[in-house]
N, CA, C and O atoms as a GROMACS GRO file, in nm:
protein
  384
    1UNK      N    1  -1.329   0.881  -0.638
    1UNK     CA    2  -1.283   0.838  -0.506
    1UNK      C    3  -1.293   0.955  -0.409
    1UNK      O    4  -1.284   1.069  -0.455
    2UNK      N    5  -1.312   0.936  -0.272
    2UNK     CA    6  -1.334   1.028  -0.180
    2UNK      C    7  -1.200   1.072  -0.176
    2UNK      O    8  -1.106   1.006  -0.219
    3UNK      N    9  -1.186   1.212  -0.110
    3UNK     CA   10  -1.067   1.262  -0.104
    3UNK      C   11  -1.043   1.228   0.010
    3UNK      O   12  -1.135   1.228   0.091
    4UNK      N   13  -0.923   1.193   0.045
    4UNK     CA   14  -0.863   1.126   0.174
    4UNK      C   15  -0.706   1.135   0.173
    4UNK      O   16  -0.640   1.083   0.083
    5UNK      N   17  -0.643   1.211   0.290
    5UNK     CA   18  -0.530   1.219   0.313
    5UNK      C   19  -0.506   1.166   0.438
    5UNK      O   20  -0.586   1.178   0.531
    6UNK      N   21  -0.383   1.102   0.448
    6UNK     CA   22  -0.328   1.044   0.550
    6UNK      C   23  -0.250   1.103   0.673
    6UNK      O   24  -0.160   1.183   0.650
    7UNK      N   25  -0.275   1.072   0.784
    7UNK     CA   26  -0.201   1.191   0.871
    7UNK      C   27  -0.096   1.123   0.890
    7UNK      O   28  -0.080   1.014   0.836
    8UNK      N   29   0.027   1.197   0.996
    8UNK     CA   30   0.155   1.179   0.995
    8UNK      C   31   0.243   1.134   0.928
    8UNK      O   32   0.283   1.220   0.849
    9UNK      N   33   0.325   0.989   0.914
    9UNK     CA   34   0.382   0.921   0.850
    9UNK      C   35   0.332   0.788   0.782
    9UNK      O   36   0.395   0.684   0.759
   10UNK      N   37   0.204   0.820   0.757
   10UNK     CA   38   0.106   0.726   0.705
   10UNK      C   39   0.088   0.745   0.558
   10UNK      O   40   0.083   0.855   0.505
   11UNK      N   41   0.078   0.623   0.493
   11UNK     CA   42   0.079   0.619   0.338
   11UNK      C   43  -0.105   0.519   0.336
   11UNK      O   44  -0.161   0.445   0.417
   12UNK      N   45  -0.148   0.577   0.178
   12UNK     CA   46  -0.225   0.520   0.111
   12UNK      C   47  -0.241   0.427   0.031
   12UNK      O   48  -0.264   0.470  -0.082
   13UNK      N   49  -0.238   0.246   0.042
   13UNK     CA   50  -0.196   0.274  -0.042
   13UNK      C   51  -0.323   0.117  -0.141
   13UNK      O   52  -0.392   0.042  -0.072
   14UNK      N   53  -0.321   0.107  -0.278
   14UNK     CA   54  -0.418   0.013  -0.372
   14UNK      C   55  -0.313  -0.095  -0.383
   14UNK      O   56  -0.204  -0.058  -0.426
   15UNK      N   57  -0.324  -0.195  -0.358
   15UNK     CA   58  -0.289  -0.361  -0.339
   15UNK      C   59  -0.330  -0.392  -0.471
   15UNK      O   60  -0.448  -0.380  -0.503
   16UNK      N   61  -0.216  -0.441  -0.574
   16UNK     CA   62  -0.200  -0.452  -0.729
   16UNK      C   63  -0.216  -0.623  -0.705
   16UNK      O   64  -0.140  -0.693  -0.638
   17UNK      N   65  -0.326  -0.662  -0.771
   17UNK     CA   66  -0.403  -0.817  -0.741
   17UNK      C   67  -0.270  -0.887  -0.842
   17UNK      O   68  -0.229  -0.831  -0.943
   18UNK      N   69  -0.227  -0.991  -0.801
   18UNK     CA   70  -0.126  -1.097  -0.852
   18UNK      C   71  -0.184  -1.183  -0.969
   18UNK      O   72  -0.304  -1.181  -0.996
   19UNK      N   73  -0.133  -1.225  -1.007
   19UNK     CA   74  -0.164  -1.312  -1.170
   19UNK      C   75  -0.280  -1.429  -1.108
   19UNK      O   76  -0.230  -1.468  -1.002
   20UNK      N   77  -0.358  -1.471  -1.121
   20UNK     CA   78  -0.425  -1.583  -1.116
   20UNK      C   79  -0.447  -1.694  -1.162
   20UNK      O   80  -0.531  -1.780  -1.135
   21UNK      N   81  -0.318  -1.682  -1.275
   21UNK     CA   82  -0.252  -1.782  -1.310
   21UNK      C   83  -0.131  -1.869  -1.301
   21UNK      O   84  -0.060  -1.783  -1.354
   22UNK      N   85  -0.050  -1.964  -1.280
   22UNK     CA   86   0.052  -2.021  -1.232
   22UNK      C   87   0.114  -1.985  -1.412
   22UNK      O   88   0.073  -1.948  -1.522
   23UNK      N   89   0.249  -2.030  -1.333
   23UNK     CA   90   0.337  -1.994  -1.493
   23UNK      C   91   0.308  -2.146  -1.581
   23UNK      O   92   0.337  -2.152  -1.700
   24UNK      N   93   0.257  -2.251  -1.515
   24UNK     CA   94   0.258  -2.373  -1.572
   24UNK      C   95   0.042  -2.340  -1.634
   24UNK      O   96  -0.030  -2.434  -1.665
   25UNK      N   97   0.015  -2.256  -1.634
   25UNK     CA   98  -0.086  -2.192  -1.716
   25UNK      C   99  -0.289  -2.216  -1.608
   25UNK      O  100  -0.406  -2.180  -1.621
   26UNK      N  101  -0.185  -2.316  -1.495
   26UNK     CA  102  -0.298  -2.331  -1.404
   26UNK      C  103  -0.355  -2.223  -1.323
   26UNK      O  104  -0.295  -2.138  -1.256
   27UNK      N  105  -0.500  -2.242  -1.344
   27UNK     CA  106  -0.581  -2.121  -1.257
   27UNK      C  107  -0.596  -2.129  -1.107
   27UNK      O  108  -0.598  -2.244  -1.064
   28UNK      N  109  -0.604  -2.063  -1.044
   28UNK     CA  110  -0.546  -2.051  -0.910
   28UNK      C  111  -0.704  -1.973  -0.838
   28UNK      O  112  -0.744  -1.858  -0.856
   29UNK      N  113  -0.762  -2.076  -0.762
   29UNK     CA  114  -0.890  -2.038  -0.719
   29UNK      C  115  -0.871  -1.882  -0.584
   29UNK      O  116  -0.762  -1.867  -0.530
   30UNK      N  117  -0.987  -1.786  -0.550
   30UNK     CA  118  -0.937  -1.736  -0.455
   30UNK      C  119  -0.866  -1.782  -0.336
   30UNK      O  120  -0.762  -1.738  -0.287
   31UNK      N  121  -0.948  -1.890  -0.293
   31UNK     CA  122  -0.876  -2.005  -0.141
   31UNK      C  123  -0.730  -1.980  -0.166
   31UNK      O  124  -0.651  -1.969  -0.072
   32UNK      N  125  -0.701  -1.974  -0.268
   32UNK     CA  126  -0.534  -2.065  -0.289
   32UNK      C  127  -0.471  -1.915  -0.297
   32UNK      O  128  -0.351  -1.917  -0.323
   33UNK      N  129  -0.502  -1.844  -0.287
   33UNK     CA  130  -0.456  -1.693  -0.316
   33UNK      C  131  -0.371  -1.616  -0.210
   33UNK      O  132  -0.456  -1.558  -0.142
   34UNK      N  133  -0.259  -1.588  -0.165
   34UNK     CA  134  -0.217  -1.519  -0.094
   34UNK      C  135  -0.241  -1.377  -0.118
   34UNK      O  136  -0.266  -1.335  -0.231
   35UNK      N  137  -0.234  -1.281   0.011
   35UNK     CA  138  -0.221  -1.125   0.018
   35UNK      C  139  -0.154  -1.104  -0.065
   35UNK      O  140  -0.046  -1.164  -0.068
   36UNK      N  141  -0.190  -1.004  -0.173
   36UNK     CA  142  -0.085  -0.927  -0.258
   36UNK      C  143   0.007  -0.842  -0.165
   36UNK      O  144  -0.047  -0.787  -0.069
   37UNK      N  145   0.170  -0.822  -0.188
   37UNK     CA  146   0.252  -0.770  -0.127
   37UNK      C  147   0.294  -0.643  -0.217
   37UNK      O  148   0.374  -0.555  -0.185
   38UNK      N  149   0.213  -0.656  -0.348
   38UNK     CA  150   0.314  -0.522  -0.424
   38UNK      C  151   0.152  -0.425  -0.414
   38UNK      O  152   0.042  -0.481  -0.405
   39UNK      N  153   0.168  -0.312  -0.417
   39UNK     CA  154   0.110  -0.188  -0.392
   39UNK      C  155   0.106  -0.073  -0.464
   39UNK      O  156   0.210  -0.038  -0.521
   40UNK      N  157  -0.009   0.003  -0.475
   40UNK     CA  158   0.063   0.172  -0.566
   40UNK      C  159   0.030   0.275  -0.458
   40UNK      O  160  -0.066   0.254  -0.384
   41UNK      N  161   0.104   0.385  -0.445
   41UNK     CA  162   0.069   0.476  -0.318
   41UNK      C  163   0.006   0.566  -0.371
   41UNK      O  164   0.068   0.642  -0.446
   42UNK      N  165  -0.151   0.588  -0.346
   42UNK     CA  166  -0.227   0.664  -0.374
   42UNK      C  167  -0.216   0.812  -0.296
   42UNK      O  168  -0.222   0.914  -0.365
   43UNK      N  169  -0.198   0.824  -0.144
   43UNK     CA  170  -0.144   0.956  -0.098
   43UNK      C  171  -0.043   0.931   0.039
   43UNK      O  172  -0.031   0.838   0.119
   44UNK      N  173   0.012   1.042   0.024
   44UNK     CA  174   0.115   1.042   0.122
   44UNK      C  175   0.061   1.132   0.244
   44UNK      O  176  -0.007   1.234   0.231
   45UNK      N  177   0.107   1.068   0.375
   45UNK     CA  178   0.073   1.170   0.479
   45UNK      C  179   0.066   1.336   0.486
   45UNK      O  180   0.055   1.410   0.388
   46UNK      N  181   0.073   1.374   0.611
   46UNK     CA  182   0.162   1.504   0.645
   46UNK      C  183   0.268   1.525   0.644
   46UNK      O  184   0.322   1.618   0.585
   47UNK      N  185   0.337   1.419   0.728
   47UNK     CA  186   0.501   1.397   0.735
   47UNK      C  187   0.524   1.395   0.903
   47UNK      O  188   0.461   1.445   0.996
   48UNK      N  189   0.590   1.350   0.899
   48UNK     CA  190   0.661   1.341   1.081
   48UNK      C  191   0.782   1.452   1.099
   48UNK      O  192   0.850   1.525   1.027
   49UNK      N  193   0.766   1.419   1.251
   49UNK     CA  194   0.903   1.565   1.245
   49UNK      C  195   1.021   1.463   1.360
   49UNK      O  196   0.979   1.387   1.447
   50UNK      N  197   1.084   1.473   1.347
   50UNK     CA  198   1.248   1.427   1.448
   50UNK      C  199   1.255   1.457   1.557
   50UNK      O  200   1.160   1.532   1.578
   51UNK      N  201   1.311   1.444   1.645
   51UNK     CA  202   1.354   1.499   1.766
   51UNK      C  203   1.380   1.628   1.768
   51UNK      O  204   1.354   1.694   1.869
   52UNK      N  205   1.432   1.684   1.660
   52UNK     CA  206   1.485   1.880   1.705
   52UNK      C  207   1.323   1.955   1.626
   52UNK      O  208   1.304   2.071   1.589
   53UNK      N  209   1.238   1.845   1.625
   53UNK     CA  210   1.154   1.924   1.512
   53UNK      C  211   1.127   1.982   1.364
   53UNK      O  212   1.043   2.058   1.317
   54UNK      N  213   1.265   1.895   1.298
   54UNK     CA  214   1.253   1.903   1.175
   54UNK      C  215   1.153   1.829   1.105
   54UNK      O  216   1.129   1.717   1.150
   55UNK      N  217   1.096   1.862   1.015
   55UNK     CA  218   0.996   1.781   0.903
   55UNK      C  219   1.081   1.684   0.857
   55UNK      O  220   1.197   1.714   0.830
   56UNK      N  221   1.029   1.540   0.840
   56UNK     CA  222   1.102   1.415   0.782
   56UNK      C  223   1.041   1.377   0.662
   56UNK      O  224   0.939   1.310   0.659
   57UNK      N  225   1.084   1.407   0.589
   57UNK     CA  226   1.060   1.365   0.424
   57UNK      C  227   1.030   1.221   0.406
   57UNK      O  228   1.086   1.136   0.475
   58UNK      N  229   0.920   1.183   0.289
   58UNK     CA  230   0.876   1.085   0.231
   58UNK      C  231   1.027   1.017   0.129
   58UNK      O  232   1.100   1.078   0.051
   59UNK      N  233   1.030   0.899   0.163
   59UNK     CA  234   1.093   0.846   0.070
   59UNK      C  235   1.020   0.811  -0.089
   59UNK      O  236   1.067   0.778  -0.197
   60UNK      N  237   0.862   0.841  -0.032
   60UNK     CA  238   0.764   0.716  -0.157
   60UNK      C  239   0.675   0.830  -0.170
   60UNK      O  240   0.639   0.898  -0.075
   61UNK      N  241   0.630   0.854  -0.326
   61UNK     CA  242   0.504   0.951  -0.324
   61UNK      C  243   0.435   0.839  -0.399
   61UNK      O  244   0.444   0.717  -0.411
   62UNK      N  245   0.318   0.996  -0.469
   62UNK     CA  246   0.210   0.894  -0.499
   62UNK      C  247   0.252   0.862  -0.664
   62UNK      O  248   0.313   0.920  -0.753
   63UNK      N  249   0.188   0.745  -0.648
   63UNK     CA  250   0.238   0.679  -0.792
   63UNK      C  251   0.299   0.576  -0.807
   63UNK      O  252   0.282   0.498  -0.901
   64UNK      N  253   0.400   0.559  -0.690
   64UNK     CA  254   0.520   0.494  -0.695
   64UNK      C  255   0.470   0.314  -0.675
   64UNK      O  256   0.381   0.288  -0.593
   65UNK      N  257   0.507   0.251  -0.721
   65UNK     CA  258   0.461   0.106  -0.710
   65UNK      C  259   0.565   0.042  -0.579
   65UNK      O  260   0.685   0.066  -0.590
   66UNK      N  261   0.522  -0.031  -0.466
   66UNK     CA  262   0.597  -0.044  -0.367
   66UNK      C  263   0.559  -0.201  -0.340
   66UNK      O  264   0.481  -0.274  -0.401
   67UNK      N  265   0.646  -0.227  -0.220
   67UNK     CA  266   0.632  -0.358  -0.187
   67UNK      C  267   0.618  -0.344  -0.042
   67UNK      O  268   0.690  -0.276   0.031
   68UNK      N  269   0.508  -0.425  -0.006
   68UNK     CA  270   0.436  -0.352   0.160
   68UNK      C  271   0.433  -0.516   0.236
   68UNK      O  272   0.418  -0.624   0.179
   69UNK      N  273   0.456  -0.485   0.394
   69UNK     CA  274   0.429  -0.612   0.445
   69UNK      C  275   0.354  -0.684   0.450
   69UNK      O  276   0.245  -0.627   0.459
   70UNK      N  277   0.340  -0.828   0.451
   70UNK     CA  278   0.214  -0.872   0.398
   70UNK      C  279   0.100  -0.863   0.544
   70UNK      O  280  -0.009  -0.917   0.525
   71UNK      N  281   0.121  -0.811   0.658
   71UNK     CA  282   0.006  -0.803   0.739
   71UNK      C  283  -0.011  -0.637   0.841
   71UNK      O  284  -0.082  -0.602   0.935
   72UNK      N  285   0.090  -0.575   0.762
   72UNK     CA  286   0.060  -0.459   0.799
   72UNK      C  287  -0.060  -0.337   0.752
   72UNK      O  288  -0.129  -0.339   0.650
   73UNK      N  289  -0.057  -0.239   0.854
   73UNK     CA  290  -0.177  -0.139   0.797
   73UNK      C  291  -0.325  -0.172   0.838
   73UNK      O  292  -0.352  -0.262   0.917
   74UNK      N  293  -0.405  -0.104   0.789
   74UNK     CA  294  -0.494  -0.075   0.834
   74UNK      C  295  -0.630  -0.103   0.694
   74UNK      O  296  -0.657  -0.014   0.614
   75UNK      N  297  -0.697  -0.237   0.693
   75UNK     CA  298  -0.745  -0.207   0.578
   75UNK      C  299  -0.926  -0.142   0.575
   75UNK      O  300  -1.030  -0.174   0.632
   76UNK      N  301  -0.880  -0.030   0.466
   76UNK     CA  302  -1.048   0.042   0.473
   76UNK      C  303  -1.063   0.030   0.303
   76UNK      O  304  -0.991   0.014   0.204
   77UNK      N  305  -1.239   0.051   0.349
   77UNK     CA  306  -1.335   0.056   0.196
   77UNK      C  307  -1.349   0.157   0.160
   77UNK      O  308  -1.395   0.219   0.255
   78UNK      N  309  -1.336   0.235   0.060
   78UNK     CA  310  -1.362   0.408   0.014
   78UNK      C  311  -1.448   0.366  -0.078
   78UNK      O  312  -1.412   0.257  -0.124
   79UNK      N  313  -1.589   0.423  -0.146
   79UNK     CA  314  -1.659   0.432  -0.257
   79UNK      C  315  -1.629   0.267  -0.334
   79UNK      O  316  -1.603   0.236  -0.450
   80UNK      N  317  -1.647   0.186  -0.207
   80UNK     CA  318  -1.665   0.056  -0.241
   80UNK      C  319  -1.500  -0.040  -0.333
   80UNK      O  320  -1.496  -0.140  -0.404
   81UNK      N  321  -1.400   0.046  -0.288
   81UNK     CA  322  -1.239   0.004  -0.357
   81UNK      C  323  -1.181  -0.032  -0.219
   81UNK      O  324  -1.218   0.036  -0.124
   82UNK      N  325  -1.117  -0.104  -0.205
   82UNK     CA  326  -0.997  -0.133  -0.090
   82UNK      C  327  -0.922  -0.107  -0.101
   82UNK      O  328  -0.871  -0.125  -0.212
   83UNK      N  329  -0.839  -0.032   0.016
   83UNK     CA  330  -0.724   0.018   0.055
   83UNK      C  331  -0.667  -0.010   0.126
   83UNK      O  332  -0.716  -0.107   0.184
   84UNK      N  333  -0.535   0.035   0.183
   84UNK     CA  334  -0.490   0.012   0.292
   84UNK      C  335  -0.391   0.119   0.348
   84UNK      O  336  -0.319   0.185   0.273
   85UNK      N  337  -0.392   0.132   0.475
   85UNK     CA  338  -0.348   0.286   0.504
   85UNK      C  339  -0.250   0.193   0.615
   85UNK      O  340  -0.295   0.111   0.695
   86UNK      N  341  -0.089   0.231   0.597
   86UNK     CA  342   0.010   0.209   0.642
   86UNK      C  343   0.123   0.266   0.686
   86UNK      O  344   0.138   0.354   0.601
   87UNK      N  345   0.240   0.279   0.783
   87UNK     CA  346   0.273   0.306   0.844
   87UNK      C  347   0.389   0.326   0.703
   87UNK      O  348   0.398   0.237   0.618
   88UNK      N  349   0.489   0.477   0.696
   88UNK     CA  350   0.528   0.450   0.544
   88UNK      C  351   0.696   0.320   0.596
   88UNK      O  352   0.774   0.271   0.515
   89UNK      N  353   0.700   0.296   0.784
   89UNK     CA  354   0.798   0.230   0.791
   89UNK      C  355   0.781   0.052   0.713
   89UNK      O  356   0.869  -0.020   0.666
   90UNK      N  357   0.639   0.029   0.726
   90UNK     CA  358   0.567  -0.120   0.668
   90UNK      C  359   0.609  -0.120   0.525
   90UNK      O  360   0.583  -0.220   0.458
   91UNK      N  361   0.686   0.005   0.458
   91UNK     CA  362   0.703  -0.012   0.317
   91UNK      C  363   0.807  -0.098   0.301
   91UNK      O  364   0.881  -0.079   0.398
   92UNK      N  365   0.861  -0.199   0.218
   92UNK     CA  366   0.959  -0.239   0.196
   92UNK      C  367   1.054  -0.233   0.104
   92UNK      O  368   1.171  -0.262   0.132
   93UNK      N  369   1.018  -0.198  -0.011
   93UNK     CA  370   1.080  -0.162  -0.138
   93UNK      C  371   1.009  -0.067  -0.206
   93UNK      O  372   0.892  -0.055  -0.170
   94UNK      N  373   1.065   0.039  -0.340
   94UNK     CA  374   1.015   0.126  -0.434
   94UNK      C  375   1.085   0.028  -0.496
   94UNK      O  376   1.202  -0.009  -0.492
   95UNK      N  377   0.923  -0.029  -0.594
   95UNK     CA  378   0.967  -0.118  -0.732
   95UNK      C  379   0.965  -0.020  -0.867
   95UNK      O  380   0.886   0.057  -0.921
   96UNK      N  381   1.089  -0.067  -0.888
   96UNK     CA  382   1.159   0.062  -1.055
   96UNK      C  383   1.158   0.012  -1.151
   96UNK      O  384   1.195   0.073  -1.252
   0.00000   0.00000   0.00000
């Protein structure tokens, strides 16, 4: 993968594809497919700074499996993989 870091308070992040199967064992064509909402954060920005100029810390690094809005961000192609580069406020949950 190309090396790519995110500026400011911007996250990286790979969209973890959902089951394509129903729990009743039915296959679920793409059409019928919603945006995946859960995510893994591949890199973390620079960081933002506050009003007095302090550096504002990441809540989410990389690794972390998250839950992202379903129409936020920015989506790009790297070495032919999809991504999506997001605002780290669009995060919604660190799934544990």
């Amino acid at each position: 993968m190309a090396n790519i870091k995110p500026l400011g308070q911007r996250v990286l992040v790979k969209r973890i594809e959902a089951e394509m199967k129903t729990a009743g064992g039915l296959f679920l064509p793409d059409t019928a497919k919603e945006k995946p909402q859960e995510a893994e954060v591949i890199a973390v920005g620079t960081g933002g700074r506050d009003d007095k100029g302090a550096l504002i810390a990441f809540t989410v690094k990389e690794g972390d499996r998250v839950l992202i809005s379903k129409y936020g961000g920015t989506e790009i192609k790297l070495d032919g993989e999809d991504f999506l580069i997001l605002s780290e406020s669009d995060i919604l949950a660190i799934i544990g």
